[in-house]
Coordinates of N, CA and C in Angstrom, one line a residue:
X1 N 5.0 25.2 -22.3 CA 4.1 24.1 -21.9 C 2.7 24.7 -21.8
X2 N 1.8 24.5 -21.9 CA 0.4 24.5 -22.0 C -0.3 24.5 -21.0
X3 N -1.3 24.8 -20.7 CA -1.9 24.7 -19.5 C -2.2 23.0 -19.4
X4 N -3.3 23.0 -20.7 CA -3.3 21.6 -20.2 C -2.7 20.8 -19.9
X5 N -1.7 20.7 -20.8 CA -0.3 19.6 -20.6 C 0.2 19.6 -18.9
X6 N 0.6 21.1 -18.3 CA 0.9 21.4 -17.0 C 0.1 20.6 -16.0
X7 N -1.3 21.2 -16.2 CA -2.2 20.2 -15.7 C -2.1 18.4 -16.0
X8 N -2.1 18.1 -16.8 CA -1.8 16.8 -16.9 C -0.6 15.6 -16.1
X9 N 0.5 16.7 -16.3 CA 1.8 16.4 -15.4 C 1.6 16.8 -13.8
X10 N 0.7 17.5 -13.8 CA 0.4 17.8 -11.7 C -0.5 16.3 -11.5
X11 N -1.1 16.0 -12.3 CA -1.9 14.8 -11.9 C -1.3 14.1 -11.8
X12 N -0.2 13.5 -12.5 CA 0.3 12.5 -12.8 C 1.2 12.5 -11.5
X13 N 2.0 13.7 -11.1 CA 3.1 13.5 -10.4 C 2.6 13.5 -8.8
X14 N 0.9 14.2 -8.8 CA 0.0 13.2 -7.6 C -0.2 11.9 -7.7
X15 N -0.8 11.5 -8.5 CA -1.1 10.5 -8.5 C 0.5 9.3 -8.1
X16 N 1.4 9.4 -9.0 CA 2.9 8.8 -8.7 C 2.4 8.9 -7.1
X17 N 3.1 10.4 -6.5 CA 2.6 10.4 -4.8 C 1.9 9.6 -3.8
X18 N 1.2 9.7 -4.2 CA -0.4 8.6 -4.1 C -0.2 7.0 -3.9
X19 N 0.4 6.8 -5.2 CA 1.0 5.2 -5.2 C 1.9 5.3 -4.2
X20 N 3.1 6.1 -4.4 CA 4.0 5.7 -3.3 C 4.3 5.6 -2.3
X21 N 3.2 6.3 -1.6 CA 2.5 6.4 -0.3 C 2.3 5.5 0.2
X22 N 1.4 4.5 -1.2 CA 0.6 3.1 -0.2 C 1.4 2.5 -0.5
X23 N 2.0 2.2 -1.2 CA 3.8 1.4 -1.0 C 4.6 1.5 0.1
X24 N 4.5 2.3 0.7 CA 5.3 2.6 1.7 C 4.9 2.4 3.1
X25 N 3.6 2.5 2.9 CA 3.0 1.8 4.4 C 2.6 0.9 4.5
X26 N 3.2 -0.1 3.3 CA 3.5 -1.9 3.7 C 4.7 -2.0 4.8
X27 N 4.8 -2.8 5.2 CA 5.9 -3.7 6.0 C 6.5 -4.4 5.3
X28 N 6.5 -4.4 3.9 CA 7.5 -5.2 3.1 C 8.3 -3.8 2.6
X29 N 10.0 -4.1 2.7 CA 10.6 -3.4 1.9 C 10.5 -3.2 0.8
X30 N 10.8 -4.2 0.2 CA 11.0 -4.2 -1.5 C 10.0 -3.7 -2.0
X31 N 8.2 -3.4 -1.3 CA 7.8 -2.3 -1.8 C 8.0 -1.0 -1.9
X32 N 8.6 -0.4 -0.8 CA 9.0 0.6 -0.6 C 10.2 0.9 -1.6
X33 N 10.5 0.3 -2.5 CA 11.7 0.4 -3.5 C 11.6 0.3 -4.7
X34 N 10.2 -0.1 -5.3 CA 9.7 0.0 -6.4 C 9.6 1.5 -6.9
X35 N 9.9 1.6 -8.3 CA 9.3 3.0 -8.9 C 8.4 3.0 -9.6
X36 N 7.6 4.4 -9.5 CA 6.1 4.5 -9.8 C 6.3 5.6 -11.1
X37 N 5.9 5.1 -11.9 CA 5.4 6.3 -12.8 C 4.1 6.4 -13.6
X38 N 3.3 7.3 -13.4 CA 1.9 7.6 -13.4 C 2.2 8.3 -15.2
X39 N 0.9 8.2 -15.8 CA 1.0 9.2 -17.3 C -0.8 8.6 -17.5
X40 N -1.8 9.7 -17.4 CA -3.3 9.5 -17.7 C -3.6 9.0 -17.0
X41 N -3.6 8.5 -15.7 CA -3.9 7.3 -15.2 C -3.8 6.1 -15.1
X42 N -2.6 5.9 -15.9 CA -2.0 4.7 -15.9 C -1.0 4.7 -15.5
X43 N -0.8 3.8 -14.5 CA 0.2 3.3 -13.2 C 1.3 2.2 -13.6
X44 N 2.8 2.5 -13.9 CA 3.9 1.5 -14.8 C 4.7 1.4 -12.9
X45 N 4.5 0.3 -12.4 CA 5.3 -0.3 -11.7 C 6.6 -0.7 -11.9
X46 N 8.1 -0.8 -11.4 CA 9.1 -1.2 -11.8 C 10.0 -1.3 -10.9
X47 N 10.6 -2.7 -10.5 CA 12.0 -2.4 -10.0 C 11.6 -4.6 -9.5
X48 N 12.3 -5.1 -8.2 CA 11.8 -6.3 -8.0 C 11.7 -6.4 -7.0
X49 N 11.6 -7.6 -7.0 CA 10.3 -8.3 -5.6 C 11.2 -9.5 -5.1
X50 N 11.1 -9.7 -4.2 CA 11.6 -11.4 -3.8 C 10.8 -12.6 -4.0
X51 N 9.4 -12.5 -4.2 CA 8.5 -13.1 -4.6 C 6.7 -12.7 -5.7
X52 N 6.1 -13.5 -5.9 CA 5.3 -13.4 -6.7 C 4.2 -12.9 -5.9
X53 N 4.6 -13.4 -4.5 CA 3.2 -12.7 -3.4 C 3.6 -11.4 -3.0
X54 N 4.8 -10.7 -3.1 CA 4.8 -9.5 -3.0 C 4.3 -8.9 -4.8
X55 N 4.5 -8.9 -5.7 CA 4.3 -8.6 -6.7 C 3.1 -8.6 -6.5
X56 N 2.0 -9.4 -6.2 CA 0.6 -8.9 -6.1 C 0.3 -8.5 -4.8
X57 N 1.0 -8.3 -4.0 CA 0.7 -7.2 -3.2 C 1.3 -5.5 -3.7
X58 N 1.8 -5.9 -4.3 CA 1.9 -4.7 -5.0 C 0.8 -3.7 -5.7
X59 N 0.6 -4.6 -6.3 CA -0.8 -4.4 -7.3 C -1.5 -4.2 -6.7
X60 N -2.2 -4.7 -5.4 CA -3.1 -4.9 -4.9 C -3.3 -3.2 -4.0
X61 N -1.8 -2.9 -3.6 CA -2.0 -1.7 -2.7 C -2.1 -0.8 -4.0
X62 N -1.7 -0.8 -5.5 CA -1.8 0.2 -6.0 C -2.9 0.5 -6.3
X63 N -3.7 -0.8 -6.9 CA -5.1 -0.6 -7.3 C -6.0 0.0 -6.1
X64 N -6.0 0.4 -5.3 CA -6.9 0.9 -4.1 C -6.7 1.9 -3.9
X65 N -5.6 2.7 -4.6 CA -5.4 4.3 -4.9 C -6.6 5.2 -6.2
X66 N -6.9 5.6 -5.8 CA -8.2 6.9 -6.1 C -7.3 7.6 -7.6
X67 N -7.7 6.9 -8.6 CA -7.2 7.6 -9.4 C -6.4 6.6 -10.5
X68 N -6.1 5.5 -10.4 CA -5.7 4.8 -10.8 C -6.5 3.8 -11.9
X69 N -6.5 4.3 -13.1 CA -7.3 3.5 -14.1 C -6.6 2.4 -15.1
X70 N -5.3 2.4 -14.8 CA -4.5 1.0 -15.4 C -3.5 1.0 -15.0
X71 N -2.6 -0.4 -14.7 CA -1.7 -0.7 -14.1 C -0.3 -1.3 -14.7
X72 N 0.5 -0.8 -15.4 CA 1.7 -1.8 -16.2 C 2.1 -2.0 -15.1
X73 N 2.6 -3.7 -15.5 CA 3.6 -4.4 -14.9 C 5.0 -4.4 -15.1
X74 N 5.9 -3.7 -14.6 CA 7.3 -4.1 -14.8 C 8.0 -4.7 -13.8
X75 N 7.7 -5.9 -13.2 CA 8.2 -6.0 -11.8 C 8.9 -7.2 -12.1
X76 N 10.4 -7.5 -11.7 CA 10.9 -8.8 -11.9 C 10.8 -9.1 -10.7
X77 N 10.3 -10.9 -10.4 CA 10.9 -11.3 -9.2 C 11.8 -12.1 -9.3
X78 N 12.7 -11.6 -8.3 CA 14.0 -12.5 -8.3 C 14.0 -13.2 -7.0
X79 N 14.3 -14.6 -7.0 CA 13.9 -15.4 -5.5 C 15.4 -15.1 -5.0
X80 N 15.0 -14.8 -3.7 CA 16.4 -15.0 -2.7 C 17.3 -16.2 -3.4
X81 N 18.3 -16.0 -3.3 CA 19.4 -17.5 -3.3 C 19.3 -17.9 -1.9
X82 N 19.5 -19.5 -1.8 CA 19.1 -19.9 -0.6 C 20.6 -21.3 -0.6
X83 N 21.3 -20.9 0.6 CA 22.2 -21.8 0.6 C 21.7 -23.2 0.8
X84 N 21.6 -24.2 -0.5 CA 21.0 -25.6 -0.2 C 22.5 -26.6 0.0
X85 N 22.4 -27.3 1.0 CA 23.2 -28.5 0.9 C 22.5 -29.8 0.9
X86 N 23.4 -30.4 0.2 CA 23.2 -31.7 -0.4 C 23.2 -32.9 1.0
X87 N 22.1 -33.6 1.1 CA 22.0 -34.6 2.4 C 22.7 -36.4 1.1
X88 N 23.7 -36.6 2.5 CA 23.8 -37.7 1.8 C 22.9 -38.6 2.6

C-alpha cells in the first residue's frame, strides 16, 4: 500500500469516527445503530430509522462534522407496527 493510499484510509477511518461520535450523542437509538462509511469525504449512511424525522436528523448530525463533503443516503425507514383495532 502506498503512502498516499495509507493516508487516504487514516482519513477516512477518522472521519467514519467523527460521524459516529455525533450519532452517538443523540438520544435517539436507532442513530446510534446506523453504519458509517467514509471514502474522500463522502459520508454513505446505512442501516434504519423508525421515522423520516430521525433520517434527517441523521443527516443533520452528520453534516455538522468537519470534514464531511457528501452524504449518501442508505437509510430505510421502517414505521413501528402499531397494534390498530377496529372501533365498531
Amino acid at each position: 500500500m502506498s503512502a498516499a493510499s495509507a493516508g487516504t484510509t487514516r482519513r477516512d477511518h477518522d472521519l467514519e469516527i467523527r460521524v459516529q461520535s455525533a450519532l452517538a450523542a443523540s438520544n435517539i437509538p436507532a442513530l446510534r445503530r446506523l453504519v458509517v462509511e467514509a471514502l474522500d469525504g463522502t459520508v454513505t449512511l446505512r442501516g434504519r430509522v423508525c421515522s423520516f424525522y430521525e433520517k434527517q436528523l441523521s443527516h443533520t448530525h452528520c453534516r455538522h462534522v468537519p470534514g464531511v463533503d457528501r452524504l449518501v443516503d442508505a437509510i430505510d425507514v421502517i414505521a413501528a407496527s402499531r397494534n390498530r383495532t377496529a372501533v365498531a
